[in-house]
Coordinates of C-alpha atoms and ligand atoms in Angstrom, one line a residue:
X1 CA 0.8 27.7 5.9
X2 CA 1.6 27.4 9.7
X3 CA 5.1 26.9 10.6
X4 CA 5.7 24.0 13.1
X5 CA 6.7 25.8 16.2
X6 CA 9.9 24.2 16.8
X7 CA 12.6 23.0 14.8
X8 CA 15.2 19.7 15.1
X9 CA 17.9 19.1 17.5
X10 CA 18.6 15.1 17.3
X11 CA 18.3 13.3 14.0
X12 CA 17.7 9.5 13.3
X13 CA 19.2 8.3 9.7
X14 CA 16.1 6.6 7.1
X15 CA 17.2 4.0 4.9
X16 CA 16.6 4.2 1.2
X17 CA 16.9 0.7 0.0
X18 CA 16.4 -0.2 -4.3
X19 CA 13.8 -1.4 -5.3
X20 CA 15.2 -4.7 -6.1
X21 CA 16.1 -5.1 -2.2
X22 CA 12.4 -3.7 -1.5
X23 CA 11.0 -6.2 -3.3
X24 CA 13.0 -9.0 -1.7
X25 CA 12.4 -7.7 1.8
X26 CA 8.2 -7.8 0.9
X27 CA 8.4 -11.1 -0.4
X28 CA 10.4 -12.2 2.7
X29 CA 7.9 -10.7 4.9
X30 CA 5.2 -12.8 3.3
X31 CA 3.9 -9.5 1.5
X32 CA 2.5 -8.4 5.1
X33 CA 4.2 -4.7 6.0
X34 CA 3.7 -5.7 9.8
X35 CA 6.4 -8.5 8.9
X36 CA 8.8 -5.9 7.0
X37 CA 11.3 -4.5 9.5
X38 CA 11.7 -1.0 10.3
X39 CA 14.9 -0.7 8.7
X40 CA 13.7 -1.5 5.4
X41 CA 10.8 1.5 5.3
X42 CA 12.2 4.9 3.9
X43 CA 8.4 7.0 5.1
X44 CA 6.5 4.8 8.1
X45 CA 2.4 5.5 8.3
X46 CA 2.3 2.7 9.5
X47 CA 0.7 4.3 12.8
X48 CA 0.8 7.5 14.9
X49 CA 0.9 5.4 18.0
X50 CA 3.8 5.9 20.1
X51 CA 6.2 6.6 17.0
X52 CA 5.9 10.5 17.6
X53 CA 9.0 12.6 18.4
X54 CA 9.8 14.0 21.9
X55 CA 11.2 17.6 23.1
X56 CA 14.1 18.9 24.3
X57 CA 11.6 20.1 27.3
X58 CA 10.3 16.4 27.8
X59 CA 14.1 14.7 27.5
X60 CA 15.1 17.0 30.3
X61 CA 12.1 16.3 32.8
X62 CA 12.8 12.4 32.2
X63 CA 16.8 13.2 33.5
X64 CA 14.6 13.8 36.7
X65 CA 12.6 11.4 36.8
X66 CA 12.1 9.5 40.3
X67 CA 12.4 5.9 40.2
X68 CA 10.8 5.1 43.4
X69 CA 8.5 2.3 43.5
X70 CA 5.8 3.8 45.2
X71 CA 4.7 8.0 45.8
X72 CA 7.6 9.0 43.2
X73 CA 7.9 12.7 42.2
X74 CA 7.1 12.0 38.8
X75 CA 4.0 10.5 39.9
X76 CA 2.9 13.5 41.2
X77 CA 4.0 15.9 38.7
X78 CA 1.7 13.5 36.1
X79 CA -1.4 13.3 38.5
X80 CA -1.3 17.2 39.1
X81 CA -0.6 17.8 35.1
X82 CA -3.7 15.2 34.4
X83 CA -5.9 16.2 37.4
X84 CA -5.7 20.2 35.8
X85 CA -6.5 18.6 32.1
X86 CA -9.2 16.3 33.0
X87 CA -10.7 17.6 36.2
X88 CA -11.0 13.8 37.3
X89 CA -10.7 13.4 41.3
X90 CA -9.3 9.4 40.6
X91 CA -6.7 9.0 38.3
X92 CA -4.7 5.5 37.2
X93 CA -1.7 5.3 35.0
X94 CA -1.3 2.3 32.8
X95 CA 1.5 0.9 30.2
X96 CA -0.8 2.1 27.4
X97 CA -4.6 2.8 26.1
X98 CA -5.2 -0.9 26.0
X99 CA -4.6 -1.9 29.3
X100 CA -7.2 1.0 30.7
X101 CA -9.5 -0.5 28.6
X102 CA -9.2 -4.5 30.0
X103 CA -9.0 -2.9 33.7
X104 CA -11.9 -0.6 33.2
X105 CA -14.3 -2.9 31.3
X106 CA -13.4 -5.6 33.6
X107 CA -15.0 -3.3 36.7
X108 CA -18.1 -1.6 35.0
X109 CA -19.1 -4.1 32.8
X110 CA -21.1 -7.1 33.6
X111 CA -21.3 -10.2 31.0
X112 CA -24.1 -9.8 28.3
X113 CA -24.5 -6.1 28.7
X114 CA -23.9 -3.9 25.9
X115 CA -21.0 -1.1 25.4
X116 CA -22.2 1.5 22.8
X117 CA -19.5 4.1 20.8
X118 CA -19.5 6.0 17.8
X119 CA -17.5 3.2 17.0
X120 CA -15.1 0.9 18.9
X121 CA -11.3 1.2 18.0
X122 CA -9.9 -2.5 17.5
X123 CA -8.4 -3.2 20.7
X124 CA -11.6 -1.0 22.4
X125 CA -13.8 -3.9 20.7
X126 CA -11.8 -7.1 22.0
X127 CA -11.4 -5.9 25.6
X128 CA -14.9 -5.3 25.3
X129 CA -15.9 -8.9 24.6
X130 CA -12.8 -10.3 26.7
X131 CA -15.6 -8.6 29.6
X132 CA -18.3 -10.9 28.0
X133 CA -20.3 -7.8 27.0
X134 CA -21.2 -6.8 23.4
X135 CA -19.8 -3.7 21.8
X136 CA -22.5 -2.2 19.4
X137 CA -21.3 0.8 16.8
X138 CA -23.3 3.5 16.3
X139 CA -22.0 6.0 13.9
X140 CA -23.7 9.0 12.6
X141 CA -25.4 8.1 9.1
X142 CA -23.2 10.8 7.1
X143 CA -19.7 8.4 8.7
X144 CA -20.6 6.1 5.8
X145 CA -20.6 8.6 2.8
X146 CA -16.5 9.1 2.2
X147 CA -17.4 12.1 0.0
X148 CA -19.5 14.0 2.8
X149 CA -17.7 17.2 4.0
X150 CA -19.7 17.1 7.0
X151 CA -17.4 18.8 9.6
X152 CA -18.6 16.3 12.4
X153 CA -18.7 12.4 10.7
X154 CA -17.6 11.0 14.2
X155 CA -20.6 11.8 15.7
X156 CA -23.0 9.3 17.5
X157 CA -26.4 8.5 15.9
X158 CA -28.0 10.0 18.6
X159 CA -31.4 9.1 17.2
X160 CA -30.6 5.2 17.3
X161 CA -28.9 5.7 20.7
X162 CA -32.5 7.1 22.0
X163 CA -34.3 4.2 20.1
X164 CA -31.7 1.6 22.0
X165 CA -31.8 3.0 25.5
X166 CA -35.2 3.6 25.8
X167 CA -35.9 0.0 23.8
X168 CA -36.4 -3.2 24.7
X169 CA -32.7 -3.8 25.0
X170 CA -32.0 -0.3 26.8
X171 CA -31.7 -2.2 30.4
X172 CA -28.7 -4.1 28.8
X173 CA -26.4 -1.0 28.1
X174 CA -24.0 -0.7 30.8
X175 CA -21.5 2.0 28.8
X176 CA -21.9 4.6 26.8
X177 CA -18.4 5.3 24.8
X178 CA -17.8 8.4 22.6
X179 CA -14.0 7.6 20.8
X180 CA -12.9 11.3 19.9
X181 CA -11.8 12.1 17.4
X182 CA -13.2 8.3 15.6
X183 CA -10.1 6.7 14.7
X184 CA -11.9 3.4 13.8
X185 CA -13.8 5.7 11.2
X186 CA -11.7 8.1 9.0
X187 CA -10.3 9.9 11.7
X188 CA -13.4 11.9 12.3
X189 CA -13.9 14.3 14.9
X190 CA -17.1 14.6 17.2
X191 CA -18.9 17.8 18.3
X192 CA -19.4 19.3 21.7
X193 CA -23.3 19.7 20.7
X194 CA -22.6 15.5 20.1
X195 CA -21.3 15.1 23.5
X196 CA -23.7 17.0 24.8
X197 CA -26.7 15.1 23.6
X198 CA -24.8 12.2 24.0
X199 CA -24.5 13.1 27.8
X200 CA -27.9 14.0 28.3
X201 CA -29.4 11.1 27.0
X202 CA -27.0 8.6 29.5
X203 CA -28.4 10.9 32.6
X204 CA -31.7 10.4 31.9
X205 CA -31.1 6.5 31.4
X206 CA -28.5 6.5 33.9
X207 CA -26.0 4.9 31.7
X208 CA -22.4 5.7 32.7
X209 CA -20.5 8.1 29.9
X210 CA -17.3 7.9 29.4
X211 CA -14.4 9.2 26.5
X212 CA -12.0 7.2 24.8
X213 CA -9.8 10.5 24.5
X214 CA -6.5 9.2 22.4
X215 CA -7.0 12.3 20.7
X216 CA -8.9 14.6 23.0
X217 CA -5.8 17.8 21.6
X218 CA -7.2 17.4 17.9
X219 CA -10.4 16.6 18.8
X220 CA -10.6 19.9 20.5
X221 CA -8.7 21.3 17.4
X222 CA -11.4 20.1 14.9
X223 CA -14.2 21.3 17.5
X224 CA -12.2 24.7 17.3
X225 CA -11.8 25.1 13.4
X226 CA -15.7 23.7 12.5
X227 CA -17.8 24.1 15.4
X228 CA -19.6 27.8 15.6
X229 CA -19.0 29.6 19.1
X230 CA -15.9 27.4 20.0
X231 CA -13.3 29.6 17.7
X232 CA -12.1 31.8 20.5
X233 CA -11.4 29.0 23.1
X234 CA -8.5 27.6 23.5
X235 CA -7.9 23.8 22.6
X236 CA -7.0 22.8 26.5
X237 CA -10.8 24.7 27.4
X238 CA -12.4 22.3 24.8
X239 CA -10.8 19.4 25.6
X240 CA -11.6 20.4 29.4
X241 CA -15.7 20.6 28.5
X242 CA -15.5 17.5 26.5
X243 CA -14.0 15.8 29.7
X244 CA -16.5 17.4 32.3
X245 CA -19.4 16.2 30.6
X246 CA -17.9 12.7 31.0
X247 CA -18.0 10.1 34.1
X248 CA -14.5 9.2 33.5
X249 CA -12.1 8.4 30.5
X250 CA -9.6 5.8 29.5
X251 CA -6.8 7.6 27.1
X252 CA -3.8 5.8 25.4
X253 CA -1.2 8.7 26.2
X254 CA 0.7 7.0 22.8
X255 CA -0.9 9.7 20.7
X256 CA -1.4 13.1 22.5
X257 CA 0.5 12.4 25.4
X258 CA 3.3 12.8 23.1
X259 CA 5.1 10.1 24.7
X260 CA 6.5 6.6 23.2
X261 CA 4.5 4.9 26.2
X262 CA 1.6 5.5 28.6
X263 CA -2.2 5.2 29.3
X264 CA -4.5 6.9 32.1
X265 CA -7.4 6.2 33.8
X266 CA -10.0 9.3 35.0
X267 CA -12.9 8.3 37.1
X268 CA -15.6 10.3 39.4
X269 CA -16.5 6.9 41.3
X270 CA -15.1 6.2 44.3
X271 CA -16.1 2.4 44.3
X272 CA -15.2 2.1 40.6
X273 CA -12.1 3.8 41.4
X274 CA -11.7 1.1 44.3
X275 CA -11.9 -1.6 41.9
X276 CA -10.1 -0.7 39.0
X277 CA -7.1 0.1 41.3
X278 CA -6.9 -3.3 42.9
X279 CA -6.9 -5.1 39.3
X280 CA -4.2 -2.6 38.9
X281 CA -1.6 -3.6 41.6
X282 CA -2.6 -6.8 40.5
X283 CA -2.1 -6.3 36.9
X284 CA -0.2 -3.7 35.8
X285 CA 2.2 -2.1 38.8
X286 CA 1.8 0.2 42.2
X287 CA -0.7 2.8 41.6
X288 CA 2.0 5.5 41.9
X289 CA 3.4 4.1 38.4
X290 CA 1.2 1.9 36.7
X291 CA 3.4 -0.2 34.5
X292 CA 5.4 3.6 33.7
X293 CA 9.0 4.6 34.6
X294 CA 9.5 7.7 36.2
X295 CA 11.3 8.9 33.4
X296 CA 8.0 8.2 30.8
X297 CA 5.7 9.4 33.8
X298 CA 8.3 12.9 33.8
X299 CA 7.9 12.9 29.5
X300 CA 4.3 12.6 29.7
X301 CA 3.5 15.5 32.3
X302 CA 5.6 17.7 29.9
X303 CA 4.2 16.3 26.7
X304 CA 0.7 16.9 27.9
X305 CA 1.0 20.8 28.2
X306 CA 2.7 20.8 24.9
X307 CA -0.2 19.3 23.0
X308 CA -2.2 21.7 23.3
X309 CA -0.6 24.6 22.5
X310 CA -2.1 26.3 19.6
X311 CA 0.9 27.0 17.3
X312 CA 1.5 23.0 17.6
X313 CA -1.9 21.9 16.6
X314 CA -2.4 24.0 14.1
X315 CA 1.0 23.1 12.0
X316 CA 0.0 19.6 12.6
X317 CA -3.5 20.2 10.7
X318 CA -2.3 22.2 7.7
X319 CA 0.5 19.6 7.4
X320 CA -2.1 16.8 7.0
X321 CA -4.5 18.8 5.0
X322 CA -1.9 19.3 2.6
X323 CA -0.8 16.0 1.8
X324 CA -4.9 15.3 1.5
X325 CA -5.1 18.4 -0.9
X326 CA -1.4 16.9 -3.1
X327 CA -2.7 13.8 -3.1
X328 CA -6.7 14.8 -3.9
X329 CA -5.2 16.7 -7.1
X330 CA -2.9 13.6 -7.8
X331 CA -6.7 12.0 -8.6
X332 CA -6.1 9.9 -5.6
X333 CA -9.7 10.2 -3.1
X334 CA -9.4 10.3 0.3
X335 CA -12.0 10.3 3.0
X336 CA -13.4 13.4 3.2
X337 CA -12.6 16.0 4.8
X338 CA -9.4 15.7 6.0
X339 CA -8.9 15.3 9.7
X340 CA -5.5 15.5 11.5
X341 CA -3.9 11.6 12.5
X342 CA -4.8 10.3 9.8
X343 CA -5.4 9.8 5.5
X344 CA -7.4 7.1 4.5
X345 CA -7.3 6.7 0.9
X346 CA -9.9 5.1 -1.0
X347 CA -8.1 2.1 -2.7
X348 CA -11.7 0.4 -4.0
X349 CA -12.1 4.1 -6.2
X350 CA -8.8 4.2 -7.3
X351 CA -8.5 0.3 -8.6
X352 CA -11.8 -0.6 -10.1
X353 CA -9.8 -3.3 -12.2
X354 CA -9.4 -5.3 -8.4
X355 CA -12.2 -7.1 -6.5
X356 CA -12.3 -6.9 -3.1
X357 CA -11.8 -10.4 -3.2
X358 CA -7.9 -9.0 -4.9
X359 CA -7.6 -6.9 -1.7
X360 CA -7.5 -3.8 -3.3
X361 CA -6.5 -1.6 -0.2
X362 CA -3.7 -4.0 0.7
X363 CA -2.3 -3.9 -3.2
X364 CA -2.1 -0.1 -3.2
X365 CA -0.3 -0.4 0.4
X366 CA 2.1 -3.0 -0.9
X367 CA 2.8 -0.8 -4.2
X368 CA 3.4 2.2 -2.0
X369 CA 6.2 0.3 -0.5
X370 CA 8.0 -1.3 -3.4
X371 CA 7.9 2.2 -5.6
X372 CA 8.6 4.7 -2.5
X373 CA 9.5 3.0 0.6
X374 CA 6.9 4.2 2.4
X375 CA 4.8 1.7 5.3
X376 CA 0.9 2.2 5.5
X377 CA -2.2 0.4 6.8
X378 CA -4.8 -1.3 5.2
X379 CA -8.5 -1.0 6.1
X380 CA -10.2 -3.0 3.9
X381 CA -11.5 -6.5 3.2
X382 CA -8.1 -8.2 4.4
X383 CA -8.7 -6.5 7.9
X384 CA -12.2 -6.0 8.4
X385 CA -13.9 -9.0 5.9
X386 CA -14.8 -12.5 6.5
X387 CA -13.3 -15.3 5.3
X388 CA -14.2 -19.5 4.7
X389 CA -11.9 -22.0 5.9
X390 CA -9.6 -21.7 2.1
X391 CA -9.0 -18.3 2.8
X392 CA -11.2 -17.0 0.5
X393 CA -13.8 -13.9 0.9
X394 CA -16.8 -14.4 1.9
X395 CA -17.9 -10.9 3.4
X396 CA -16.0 -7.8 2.0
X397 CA -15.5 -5.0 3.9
X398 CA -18.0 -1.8 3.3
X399 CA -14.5 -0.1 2.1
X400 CA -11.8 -0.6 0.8
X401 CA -9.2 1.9 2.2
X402 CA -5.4 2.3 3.4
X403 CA -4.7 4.4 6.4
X404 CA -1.6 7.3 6.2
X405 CA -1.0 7.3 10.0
X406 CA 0.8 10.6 10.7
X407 CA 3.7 10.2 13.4
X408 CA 3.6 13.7 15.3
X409 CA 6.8 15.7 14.5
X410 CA 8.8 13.6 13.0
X411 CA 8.4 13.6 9.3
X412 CA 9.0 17.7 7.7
X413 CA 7.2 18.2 3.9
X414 CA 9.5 16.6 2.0
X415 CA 8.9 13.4 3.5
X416 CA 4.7 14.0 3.3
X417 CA 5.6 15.0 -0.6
X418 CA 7.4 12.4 -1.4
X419 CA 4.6 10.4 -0.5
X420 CA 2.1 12.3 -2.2
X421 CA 4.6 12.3 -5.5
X422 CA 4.7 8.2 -5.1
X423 CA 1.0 8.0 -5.0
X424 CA 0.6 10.6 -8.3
X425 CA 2.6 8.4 -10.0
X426 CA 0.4 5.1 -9.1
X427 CA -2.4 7.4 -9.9
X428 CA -1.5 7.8 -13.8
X429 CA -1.3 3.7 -14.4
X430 CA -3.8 2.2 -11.6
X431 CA -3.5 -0.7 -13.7
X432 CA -0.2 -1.9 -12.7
X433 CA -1.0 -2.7 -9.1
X434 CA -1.5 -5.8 -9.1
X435 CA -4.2 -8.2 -6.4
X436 CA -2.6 -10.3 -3.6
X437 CA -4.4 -13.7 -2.7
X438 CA -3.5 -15.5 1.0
X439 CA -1.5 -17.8 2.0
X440 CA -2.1 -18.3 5.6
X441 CA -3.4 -16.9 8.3
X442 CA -3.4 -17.1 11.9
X443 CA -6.1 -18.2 14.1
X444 CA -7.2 -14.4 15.4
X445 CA -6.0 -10.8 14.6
X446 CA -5.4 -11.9 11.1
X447 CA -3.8 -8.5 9.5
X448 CA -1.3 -8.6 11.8
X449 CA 0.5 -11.8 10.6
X450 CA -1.3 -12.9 7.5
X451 CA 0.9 -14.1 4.3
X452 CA 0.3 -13.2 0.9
X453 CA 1.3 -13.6 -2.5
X454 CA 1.1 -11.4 -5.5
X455 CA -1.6 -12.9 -8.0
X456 CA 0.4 -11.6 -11.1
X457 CA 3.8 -11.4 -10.1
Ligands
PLP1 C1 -4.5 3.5 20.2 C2 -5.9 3.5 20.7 C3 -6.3 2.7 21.7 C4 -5.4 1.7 22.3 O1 -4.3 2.2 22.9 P1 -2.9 1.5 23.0 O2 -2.1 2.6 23.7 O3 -2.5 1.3 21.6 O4 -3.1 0.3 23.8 C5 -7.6 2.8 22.1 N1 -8.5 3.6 21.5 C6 -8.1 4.5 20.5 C7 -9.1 5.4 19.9 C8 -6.8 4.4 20.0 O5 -6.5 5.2 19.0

């Protein structure tokens, strides 16, 4: 087992509450963990976004940070840190991944066109329409089989992408955009031969290609550790290829920038370039900072180097694959195999006795919190399924999963075994998790601020 390359200077206490006071503080947050408040979670996997811990290294680059409003030092140091990363001549900073997104779509995409990924991440999918264009999901056939070891499940269909782009509706696609690794789809990762193909086929359409490279570090890990002729390159070269082959890339810098904060822009266009940085200014802040501080631009230029170092990455992927391997011999299935942000347990498999209709992947969540603490996302039919006006389920979701969201280095094994002990011990009475039906919900972004209430309580 890899030992993480670093060990802890500054601690933050957890609370352990009882489970009398967790069960008051679920029912008081409407049985929703997006209502529970942080204090109350002993393990959060709730997400890996923004929640990861940073360096001594980072800390003191932010004690320099330049405040200026305009051409600061720190803005520089980031540029030339991205700029060696990305190889992009134009580069924007933004608050985070979402903003990109809104500012990007906004100037390359034109109302009733089409954006095509390997699948859209959530926010990736309403900026998207918020451009009046349709975002279309194309994921590689073996995506849907959660058994399939396939090494690469977050690939593009490149087939269908051929049959769309040189189809009838093929003058309508104004973006093609590969998500790496596929964080909307069990945390997959995508090949360079993907990419590739992927690339090629844009060209010949000419079809812009960009990345949505949250995760370009453990994409580049997973390329490393399953795709043959890439083992002897380093992670920064692979993520480096990935991003030449691209026209440009939007990256929320909340995941493997390392940082609490943060979000780039990387185009090759000059006139797209032009545009995106006026709705900027406009928007978000001076081009120099982009909604940052100088202190998170400092954190992020540090943060950036560190991500890819080898002995980092490769901790970080035996950590996950051994929770997936506690938990897989706990009789709990996860989505196979394993990739590195991310767990999705497969709730539907594990309680046959709840329809989705019970909201099986939301039940196990609530049940991880009452008996250990511990804060995770479901993926299921209360996300992703469709509802009639009463609340009730009309279209379930294909799957009914919970996400384990991995903060980066914050949690050691004990933490990732407690969870997998918690979950063993759901796993020998499946029966006693109980479904949820809703109360209310809001009129969009229902998971977020849905109430519940137990259906046997
Ligand atoms: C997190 C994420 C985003 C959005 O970024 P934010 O920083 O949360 O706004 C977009 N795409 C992917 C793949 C992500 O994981």
């Amino acid at each position: 087992m890899p030992l993480p390359p670093y060990r802890i200077k500054v601690v933050e206490p957890i609370p352990f509450l009882g489970p009398e006071e967790r069960a008051a503080a679920l029912h008081a947050a409407g049985y929703n963990p997006f209502n529970l408040r942080a204090d109350q979670i002993t393990v959060d996997l709730l997400s890996d976004s923004g929640t990861g811990a940073t360096s001594a290294a980072q800390e003191a680059a932010a004690a320099l940070g330049d405040e200026s409003y305009a051409g600061a030092r720190s803005w520089f140091r980031f540029r030339d840190e991205l700029a060696e990363l990305t190889g992009y001549p134009h580069l924007l900073p933004v608050h985070q991944g979402r903003a990109g997104e809104r500012i990007l779509f906004g100037a390359l995409l034109r109302p009733g066109q089409i954006c095509v990924s390997n699948t859209h991440f959530d926010t990736t999918h309403a900026n998207v329409e918020l451009a009046g264009a349709e975002p279309r999901d194309l994921p590689c056939p073996e995506a849907l089989d959660l058994d399939s070891p396939d090494p690469f499940k977050g690939n593009i269909d490149l087939t269908a992408l051929a049959e769309l782009l040189s189809g009838p509706e093929g003058g309508r696609v104004g973006l093609v955009l590969m998500t790496i690794t596929n964080n909307g789809l069990g945390a997959q990762p995508v090949s360079m031969a993907n990419l590739e193909a992927a690339h090629a086929l844009c060209r010949e359409h000419g079809v812009p290609f960009f990345l949505d490279a949250a995760r370009f570090a453990e994409n580049a890990w997973l390329v490393r550790e399953r795709e043959p002729g890439y083992h002897d390159w380093t992670p920064r070269a692979i993520a480096r290829q990935a991003f030449d082959l691209a026209d440009g890339c939007v990256i929320s810098l909340k995941k493997d920038g390392l940082s609490n904060i943060g979000g780039c822009l990387g185009l090759r266009d000059d006139d797209l370039y032009a545009r995106c940085e006026a709705n900027l200014i406009a928007t978000e802040g001076f081009s120099t900072y982009g909604g940052l501080s100088g202190r998170d631009l400092e954190r992020l230029a540090v943060g950036l180097r560190e991500v890819v170092e080898p002995a980092y990455l490769a901790a970080r992927a035996a950590a996950t694959a051994r929770l997936a391997q506690l938990i897989n011999d706990a009789g709990v299935d996860t989505v196979q195999p394993a990739g590195i942000h991310a767990l999705y347990l497969n709730a539907g498999r594990l309680l046959p006795h709840l329809t989705p209709a019970e909201f099986p992947g939301h039940s196990l969540g609530c049940r991880l919190f009452l008996d250990g603490g511990i804060r995770c996302a479901e993926l299921g039919s209360l996300y992703l399924g469709t509802m009639d006006e009463r609340h009730r389920l009309v279209t379930p979701a294909p799957f009914e999963l919970v996400r384990l969201a991995i903060p980066r280095r914050v949690y050691g094994q004990e933490h990732l075994d407690h969870v997998a002990e918690t979950l063993a011990a759901i796993a020998k009475d499946p029966e006693r998790v109980s479904g949820y039906r809703i109360v209310s919900t809001p009129p969009m972004l229902r998971h977020f601020k849905v109430r519940l209430e137990p259906i046997r309580p």
